[in-house]
Coordinates of C-alpha atoms in Angstrom, one line a residue:
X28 CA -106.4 -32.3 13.7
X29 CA -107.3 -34.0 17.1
X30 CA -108.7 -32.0 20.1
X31 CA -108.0 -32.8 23.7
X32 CA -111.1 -31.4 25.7
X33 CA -110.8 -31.2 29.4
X34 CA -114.5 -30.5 31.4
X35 CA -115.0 -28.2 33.6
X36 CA -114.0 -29.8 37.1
X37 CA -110.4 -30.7 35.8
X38 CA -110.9 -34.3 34.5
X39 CA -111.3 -35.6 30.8
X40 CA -114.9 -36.8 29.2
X41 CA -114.2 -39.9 29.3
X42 CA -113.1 -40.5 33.3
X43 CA -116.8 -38.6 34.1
X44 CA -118.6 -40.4 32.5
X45 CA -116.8 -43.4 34.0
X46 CA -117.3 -42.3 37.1
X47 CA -121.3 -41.5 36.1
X48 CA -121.7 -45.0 35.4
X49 CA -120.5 -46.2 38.3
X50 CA -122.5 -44.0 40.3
X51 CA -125.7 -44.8 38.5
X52 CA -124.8 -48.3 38.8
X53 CA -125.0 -47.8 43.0
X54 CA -127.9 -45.9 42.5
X55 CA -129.9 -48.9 40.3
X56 CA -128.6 -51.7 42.8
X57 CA -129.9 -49.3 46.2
X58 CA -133.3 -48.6 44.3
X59 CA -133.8 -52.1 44.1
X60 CA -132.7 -53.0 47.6
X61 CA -134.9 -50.9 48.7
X62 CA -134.8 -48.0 51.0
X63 CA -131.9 -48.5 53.3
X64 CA -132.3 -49.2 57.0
X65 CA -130.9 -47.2 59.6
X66 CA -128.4 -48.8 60.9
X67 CA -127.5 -48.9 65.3
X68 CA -126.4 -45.8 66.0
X69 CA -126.6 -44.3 62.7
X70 CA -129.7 -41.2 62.6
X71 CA -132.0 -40.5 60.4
X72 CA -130.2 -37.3 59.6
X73 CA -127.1 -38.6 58.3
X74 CA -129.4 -41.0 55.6
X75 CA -130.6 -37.7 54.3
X76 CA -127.9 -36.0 54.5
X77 CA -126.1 -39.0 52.2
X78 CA -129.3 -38.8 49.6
X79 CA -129.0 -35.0 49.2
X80 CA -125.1 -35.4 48.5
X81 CA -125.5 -37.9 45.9
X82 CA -128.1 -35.7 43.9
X83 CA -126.0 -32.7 43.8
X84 CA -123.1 -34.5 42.9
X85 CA -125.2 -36.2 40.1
X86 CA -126.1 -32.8 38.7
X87 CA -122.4 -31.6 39.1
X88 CA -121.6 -34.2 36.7
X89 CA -124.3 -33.2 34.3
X90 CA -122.8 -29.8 34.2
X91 CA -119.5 -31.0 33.4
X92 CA -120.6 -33.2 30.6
X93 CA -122.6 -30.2 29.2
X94 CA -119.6 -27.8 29.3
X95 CA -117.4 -30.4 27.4
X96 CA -120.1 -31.0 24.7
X97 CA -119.9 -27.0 24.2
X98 CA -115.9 -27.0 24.6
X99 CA -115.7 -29.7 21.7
X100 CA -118.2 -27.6 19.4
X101 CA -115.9 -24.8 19.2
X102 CA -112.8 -26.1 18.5
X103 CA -114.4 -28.1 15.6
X104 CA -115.9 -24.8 14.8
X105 CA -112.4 -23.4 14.6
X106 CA -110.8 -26.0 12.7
X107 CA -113.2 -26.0 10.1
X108 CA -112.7 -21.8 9.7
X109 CA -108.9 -22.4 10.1
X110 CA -109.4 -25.1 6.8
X111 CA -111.5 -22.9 4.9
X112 CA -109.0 -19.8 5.4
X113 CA -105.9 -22.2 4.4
X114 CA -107.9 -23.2 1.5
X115 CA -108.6 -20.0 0.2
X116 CA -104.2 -19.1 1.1
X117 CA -103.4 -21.5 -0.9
X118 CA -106.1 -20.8 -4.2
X119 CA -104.4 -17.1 -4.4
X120 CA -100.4 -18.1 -3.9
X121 CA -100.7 -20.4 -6.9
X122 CA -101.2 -18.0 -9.0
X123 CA -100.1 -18.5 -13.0
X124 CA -96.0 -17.7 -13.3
X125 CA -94.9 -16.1 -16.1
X126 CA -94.2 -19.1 -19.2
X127 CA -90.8 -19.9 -19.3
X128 CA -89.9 -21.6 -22.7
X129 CA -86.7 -24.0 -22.2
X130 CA -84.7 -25.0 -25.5
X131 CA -81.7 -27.1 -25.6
X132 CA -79.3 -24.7 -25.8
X133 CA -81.2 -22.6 -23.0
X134 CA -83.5 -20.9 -21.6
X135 CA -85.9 -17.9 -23.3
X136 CA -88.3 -15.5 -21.0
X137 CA -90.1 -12.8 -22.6
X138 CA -90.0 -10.0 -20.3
X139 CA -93.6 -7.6 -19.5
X140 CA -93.2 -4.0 -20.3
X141 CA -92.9 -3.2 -16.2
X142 CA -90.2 -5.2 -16.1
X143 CA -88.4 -4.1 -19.5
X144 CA -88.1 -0.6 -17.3
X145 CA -85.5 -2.6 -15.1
X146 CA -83.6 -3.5 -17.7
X147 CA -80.5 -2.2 -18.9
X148 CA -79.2 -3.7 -22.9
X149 CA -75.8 -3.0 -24.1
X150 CA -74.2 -3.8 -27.3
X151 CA -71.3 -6.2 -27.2
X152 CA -67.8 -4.7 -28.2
X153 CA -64.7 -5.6 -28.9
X154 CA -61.8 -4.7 -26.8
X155 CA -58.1 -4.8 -26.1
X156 CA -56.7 -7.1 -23.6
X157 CA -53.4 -7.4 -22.5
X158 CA -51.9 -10.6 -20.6
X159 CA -50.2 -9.6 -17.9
X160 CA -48.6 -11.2 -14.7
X161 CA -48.8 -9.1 -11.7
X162 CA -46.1 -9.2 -8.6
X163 CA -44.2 -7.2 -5.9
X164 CA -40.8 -5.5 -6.6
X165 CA -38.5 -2.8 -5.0
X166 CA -35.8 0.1 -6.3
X167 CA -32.6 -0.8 -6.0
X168 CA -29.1 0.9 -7.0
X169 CA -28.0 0.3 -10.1
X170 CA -25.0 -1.5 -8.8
X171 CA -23.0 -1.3 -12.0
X172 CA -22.9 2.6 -11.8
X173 CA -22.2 2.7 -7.7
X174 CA -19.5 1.1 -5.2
X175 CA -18.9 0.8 -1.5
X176 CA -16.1 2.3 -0.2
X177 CA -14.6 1.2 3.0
X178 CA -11.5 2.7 4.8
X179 CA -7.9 1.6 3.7
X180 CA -6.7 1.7 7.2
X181 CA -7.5 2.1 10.5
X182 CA -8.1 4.8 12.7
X183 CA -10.4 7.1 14.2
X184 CA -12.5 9.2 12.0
X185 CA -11.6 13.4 12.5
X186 CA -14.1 15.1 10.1
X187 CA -16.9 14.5 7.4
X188 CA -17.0 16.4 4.8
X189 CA -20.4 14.4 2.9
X190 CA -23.9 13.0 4.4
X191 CA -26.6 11.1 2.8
X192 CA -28.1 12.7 -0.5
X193 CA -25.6 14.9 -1.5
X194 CA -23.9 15.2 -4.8
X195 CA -20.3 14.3 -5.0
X196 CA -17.4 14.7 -8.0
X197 CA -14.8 12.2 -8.7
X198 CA -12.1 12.5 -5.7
X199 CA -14.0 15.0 -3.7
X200 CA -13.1 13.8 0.1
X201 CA -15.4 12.4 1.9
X202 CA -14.1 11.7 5.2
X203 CA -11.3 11.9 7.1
X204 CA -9.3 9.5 9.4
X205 CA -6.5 10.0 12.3
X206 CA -4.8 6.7 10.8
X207 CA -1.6 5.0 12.6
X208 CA -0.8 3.9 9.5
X209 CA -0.4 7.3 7.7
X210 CA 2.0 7.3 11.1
X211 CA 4.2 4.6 9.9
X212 CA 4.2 5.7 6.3
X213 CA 5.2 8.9 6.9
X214 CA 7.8 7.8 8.9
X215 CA 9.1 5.3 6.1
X216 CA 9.0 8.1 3.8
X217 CA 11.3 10.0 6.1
X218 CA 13.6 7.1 6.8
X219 CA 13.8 6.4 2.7
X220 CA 14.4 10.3 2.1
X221 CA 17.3 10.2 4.8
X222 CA 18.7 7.2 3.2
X223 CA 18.8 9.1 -0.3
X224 CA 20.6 11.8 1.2
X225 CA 23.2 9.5 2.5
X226 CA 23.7 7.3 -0.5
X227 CA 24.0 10.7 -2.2
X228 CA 26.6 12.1 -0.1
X229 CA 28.7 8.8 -0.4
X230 CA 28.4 9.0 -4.4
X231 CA 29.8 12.3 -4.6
X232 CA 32.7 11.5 -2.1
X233 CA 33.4 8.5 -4.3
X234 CA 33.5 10.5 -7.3
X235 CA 36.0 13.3 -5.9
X236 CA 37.8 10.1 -4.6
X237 CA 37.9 7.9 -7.9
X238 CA 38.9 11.4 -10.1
X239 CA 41.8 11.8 -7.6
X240 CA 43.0 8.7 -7.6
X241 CA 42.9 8.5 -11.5
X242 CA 45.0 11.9 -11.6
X243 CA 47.5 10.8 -9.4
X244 CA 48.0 7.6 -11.3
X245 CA 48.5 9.2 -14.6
X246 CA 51.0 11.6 -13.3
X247 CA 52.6 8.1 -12.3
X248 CA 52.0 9.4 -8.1
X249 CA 49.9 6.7 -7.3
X250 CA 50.1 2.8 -7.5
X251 CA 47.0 1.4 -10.0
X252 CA 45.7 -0.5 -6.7
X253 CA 44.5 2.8 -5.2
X254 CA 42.5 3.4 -8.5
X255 CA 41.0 0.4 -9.1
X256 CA 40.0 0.6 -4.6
X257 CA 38.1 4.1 -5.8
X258 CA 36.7 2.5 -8.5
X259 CA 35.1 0.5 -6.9
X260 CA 34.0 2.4 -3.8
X261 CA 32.2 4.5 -6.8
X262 CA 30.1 1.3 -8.3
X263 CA 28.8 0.9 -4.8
X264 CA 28.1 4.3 -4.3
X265 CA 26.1 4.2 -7.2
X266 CA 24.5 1.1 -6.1
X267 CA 23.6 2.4 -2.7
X268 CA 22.6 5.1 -4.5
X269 CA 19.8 3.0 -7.0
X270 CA 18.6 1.3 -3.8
X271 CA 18.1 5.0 -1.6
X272 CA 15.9 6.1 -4.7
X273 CA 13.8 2.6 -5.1
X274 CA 13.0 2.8 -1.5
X275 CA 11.9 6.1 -1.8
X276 CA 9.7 6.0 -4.3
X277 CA 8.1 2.6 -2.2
X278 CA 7.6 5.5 0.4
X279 CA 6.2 8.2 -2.2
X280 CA 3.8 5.5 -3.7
X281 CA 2.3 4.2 0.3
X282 CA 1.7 7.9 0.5
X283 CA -0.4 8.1 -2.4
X284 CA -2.3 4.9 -1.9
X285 CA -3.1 6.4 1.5
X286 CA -4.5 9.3 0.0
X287 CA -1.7 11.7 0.2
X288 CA -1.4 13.8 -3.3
X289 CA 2.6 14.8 -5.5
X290 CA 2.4 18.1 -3.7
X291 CA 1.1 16.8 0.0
X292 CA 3.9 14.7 -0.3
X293 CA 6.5 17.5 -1.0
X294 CA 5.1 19.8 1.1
X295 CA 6.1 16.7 3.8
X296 CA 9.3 15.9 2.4
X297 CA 10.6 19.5 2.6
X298 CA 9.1 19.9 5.9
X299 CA 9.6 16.9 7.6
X300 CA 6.5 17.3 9.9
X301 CA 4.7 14.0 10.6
X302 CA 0.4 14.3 10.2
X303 CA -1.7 11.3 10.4
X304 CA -4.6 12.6 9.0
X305 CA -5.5 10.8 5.9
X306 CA -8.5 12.1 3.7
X307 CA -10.4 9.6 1.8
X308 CA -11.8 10.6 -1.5
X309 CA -14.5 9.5 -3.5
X310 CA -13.6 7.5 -6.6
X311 CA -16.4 8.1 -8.9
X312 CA -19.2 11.1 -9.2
X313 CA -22.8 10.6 -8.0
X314 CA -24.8 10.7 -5.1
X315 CA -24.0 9.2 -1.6
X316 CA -26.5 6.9 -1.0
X317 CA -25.7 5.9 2.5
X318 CA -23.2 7.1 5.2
X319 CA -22.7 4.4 8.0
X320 CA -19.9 7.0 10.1
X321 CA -19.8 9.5 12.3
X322 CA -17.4 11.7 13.9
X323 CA -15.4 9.8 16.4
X324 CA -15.7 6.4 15.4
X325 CA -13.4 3.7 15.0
X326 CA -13.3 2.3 11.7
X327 CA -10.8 -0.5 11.0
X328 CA -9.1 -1.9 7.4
X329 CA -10.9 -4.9 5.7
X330 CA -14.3 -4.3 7.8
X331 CA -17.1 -6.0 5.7
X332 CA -19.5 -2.9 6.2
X333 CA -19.2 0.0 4.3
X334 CA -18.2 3.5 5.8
X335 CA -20.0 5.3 2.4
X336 CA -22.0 4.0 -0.5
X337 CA -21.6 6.4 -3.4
X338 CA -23.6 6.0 -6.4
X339 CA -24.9 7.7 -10.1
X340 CA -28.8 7.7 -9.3
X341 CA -29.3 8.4 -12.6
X342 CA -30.7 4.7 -13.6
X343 CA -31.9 2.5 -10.8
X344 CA -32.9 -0.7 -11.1
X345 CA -36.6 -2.6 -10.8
X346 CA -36.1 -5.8 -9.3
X347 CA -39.4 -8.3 -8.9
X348 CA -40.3 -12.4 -8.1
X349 CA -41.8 -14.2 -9.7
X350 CA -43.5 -17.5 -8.3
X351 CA -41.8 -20.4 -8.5
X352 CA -44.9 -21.8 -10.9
X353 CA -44.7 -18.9 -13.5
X354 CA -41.4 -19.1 -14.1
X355 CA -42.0 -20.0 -18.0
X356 CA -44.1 -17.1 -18.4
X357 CA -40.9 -15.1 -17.8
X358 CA -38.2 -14.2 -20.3
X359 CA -35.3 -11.2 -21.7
X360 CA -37.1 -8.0 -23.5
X361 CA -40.9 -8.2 -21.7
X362 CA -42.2 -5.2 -21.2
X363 CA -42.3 -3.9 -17.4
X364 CA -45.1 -1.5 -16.2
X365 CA -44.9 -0.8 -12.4
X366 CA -46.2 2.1 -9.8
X367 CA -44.5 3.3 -6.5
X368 CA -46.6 4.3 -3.5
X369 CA -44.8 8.0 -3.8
X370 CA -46.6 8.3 -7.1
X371 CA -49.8 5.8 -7.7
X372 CA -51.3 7.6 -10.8
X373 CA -47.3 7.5 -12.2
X374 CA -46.8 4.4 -14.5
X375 CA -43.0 3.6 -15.1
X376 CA -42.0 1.3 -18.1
X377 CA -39.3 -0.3 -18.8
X378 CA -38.1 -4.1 -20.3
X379 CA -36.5 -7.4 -18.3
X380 CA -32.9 -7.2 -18.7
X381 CA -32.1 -10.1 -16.8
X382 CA -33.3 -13.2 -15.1
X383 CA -31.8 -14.9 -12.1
X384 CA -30.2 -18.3 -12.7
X385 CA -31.7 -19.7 -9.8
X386 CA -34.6 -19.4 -7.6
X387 CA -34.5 -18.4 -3.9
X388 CA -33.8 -21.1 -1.7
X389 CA -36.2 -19.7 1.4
X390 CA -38.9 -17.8 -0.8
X391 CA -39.3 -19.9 -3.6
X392 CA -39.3 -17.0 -6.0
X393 CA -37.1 -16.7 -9.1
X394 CA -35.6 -12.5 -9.6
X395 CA -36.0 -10.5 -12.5
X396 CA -34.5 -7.5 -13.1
X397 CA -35.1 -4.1 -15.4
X398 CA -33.2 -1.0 -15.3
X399 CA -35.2 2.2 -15.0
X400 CA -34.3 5.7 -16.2
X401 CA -34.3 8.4 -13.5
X402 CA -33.8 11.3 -14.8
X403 CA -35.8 13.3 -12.8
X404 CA -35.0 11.3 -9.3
X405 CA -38.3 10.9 -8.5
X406 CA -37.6 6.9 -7.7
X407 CA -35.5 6.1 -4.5
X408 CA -33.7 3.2 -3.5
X409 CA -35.5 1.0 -1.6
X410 CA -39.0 2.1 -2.8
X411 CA -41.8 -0.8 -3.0
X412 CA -43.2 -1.4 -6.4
X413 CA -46.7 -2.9 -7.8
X414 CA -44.7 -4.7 -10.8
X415 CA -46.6 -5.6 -14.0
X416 CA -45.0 -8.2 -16.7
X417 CA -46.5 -8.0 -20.0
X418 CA -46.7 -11.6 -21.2
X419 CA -47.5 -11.0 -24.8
X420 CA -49.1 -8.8 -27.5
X421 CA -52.8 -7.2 -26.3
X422 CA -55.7 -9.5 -27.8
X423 CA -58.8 -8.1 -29.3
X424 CA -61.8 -10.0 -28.7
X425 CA -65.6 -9.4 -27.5
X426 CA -65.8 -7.6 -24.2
X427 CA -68.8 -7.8 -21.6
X428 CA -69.0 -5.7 -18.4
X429 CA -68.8 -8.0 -15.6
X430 CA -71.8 -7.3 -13.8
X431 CA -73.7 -8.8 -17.2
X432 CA -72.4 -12.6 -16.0
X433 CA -74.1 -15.0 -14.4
X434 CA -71.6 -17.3 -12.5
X435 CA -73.2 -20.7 -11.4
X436 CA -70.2 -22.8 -9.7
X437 CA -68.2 -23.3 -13.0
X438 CA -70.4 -22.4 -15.2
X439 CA -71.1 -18.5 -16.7
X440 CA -73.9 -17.6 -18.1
X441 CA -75.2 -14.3 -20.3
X442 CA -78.5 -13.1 -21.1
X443 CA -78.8 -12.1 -24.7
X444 CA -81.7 -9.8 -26.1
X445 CA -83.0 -11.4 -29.4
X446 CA -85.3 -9.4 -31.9
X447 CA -88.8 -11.1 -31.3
X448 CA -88.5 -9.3 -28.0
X449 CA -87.4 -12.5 -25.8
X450 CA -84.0 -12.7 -23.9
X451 CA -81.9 -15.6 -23.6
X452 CA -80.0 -17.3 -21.2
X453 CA -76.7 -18.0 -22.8
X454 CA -73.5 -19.9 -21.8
X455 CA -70.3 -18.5 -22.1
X456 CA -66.6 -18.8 -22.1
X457 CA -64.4 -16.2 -20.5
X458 CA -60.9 -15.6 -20.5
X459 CA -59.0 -12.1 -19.3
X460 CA -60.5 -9.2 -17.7
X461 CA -59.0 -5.6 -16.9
X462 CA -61.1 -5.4 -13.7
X463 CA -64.4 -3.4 -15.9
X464 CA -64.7 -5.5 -19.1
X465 CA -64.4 -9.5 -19.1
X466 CA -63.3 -11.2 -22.4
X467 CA -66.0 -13.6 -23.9
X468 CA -63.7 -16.2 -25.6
X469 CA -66.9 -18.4 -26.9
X470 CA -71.0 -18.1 -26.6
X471 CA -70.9 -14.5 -27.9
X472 CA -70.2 -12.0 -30.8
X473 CA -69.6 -8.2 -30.9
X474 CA -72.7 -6.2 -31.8
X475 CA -75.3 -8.6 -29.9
X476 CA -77.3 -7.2 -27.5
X477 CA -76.8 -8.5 -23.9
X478 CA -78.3 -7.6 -20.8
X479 CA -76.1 -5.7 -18.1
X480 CA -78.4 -4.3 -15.3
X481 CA -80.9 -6.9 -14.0
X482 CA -79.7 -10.0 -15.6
X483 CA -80.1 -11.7 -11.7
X484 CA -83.9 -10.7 -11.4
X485 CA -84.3 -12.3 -15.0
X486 CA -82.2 -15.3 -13.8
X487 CA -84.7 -15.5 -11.0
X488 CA -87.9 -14.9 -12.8
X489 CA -87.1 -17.2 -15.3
X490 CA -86.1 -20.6 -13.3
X491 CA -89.2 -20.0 -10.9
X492 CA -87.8 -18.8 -7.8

């Protein structure tokens, strides 16, 4: 350690005692000139005056050197305590470590009683594993027991006789419409039913006709021209007749597409009465899933949107995604495990019934598919899912709880109690773990003892640090 010492006045050592030296070399060279002559115009005062200056200022700088002498004695005196103190540091810190005893397949320590206190030893055991691929899935409708219905014809929409959640029977209506073509139906119906009547009328009058005419031409009254004219006035009578009943029953079977029953459609035909409200019925039982009407509005024939979804809630189906780099993991009959928000302590179960052909072009995801029961109706369309695939048959091998490894980068590490009361560091392999227990594919057996609480501080103890 160096020291910089300043004196007392401000300047360094070594600039006084420059500055001595040159004052005593004056001093030597005016000794041996002599005693100086006063000058003209100079008094004798001012020569003393000059002698007593140069004395004190010779003793100020005797001072000064004194004071740095005493300045420089204590700070060697301090860095010589300073030494001594760091010497003494330093003896107690390296103090012996415990031994640590390293073999080529790893390390041994042989823990104090104190510190066997911290320790906590577990046997290893052998548990079930199951491989499983975890992914995101949703409730759907089972689309092979539900259909959308959407309105045959246009109109405006009168009354509503279902809403969301109910439960329906097989042509219960649903909904009805003030339809302009129920209008022109009804009208056709009434225009082929007239028709009838006509065609009717003119086959009986050609029947009185064609009797009369034969009558008079076997009592010889009549020329054989007048029969064979009502003869065949009756043939077209009865032709008129045929085409009055087809059209009629083209009229009776647009009624009963538009959703008019055998007796609505008497009731009209004896009455005549014109009503353009057409119910639409539901054409299977279930429940009605969604209901995209309301009272007063518009709906028109061919609309791509459904006015009611109607469906049997009694299966649903589990749809999930799978990545588009575990697609081989996937195939028909897995097992399916999944939980719903509704109910997290639930598990569901079911197995893949089908696999998409092809992946999503914007997600990247290939969909599988289960179907569910749901008897109880505790899932709902459109529910969110925590989907588990099971990949194959559970896998018993030796289990460790996690908090007994050791990871270093990629390596894993255990440490294993032996019985001449050492413990030691062991590598291991590990393969599946159900969040508690970790499989121990290689480096370990069931029934060792292993180390579970404290296996750090032994980590630590043991490499030194």
């Amino acid at each position: 350690m160096r020291l910089r010492l300043e004196a007392v006045g401000g300047k360094p050592p070594r600039a006084e005692r420059q500055e001595r030296s040159r004052w005593c070399a004056r001093a030597s060279a005016r000794a041996r000139a002599g005693p100086r002559r006063q000058q003209p115009g100079e008094r004798s005062e001012d020569i003393v005056i000059r002698r007593r200056t140069g004395v004190r200022a010779l003793r100020a700088i005797g001072w000064r050197a004194q004071a740095a002498v005493i300045v420089l004695a204590l700070g060697i005196g301090a860095v010589g305590a300073t030494t001594w103190l760091s010497s003494h540091q330093v003896g107690k810190a390296t103090a012996p470590m415990p031994v640590v005893t390293t073999k080529p397949d790893g390390r041994l320590y042989r823990p104090k009683d104190a510190e066997w206190s911290a320790l906590a030893v577990r046997p290893v055991v052998e548990h079930a594993f199951s491989p499983d691929y975890a992914t995101e899935g949703k409730i759907l409708v089972n689309e092979d027991r539900s259909t959308p219905i959407f309105s045959p014809y246009a109109g405006r929409v009168t009354r509503l006789f279902a809403k969301a959640g109910d439960a329906i029977q097989p042509g219960q209506p649903l909904f009805v419409v003030e339809a302009t073509d129920m209008v022109s139906a009804q009208n056709d119906f009434i225009a082929a039913a007239t028709g009838m009547n006509k065609a009717r009328s003119a086959l009986e009058l050609a029947q009185i006709t064609e009797k009369r005419s034969r009558d008079l031409y076997d009592a010889k009254a009549a020329p054989l021209k007048d029969l064979q004219q009502a003869q065949a006035m009756l043939i077209a009578a009865q032709n008129d007749m045929r085409s009055a009943d087809t059209a009629l029953e083209a009229a009776r079977n647009r009624l009963r597409i538009l959703g008019r029953s055998d007796d609505d459609i008497r009731t009209f035909q004896g009455s005549g009465r014109i009503n353009p409200d057409t119910p639409v019925s539901a054409p299977l039982g279930g429940t009605v899933v969604a209901r995209k009407v309301g009272p007063g509005q518009y709906v028109s024939a061919g609309a791509g949107d459904p006015v009611f979804v109607v469906g049997d809630l009694s299966t649903v189906w589990l749809t999930a995604y799978v990545r588009e780099t575990d697609i081989g993991k996937v195939r028909l009959g897995q097992e399916v495990a999944f939980t719903v928000l509704a109910y997290p302590d639930r598990v569901f179960r079911s197995t893949v019934d089908y696999v998409a052909a092809a992946v999503d072009p914007v997600s990247r995801r290939l969909m599988v598919r289960a179907t569910v029961d749901n008897g109880d109706g505790l899932l709902k369309p459109e529910m969110f899912a925590n989907v588990t695939l099971r990949l194959r048959p559970e896998v018993v091998a030796a289990a460790v709880p996690k908090e007994a490894l050791i990871y270093e980068g990629s390596a894993v590490h255990a440490w294993v109690a032996r019985h001449d009361g050492a413990i030691e560091l062991r590598p291991v392999r590990t393969g599946l773990s159900d969040g508690r227990l970790v499989e121990v594919t290689d480096g370990l057996r069931a029934g060792e003892q292993i180390v579970v609480r404290g296996s750090l501080f032994i980590d630590r103890l043991a490499s030194g640090s």
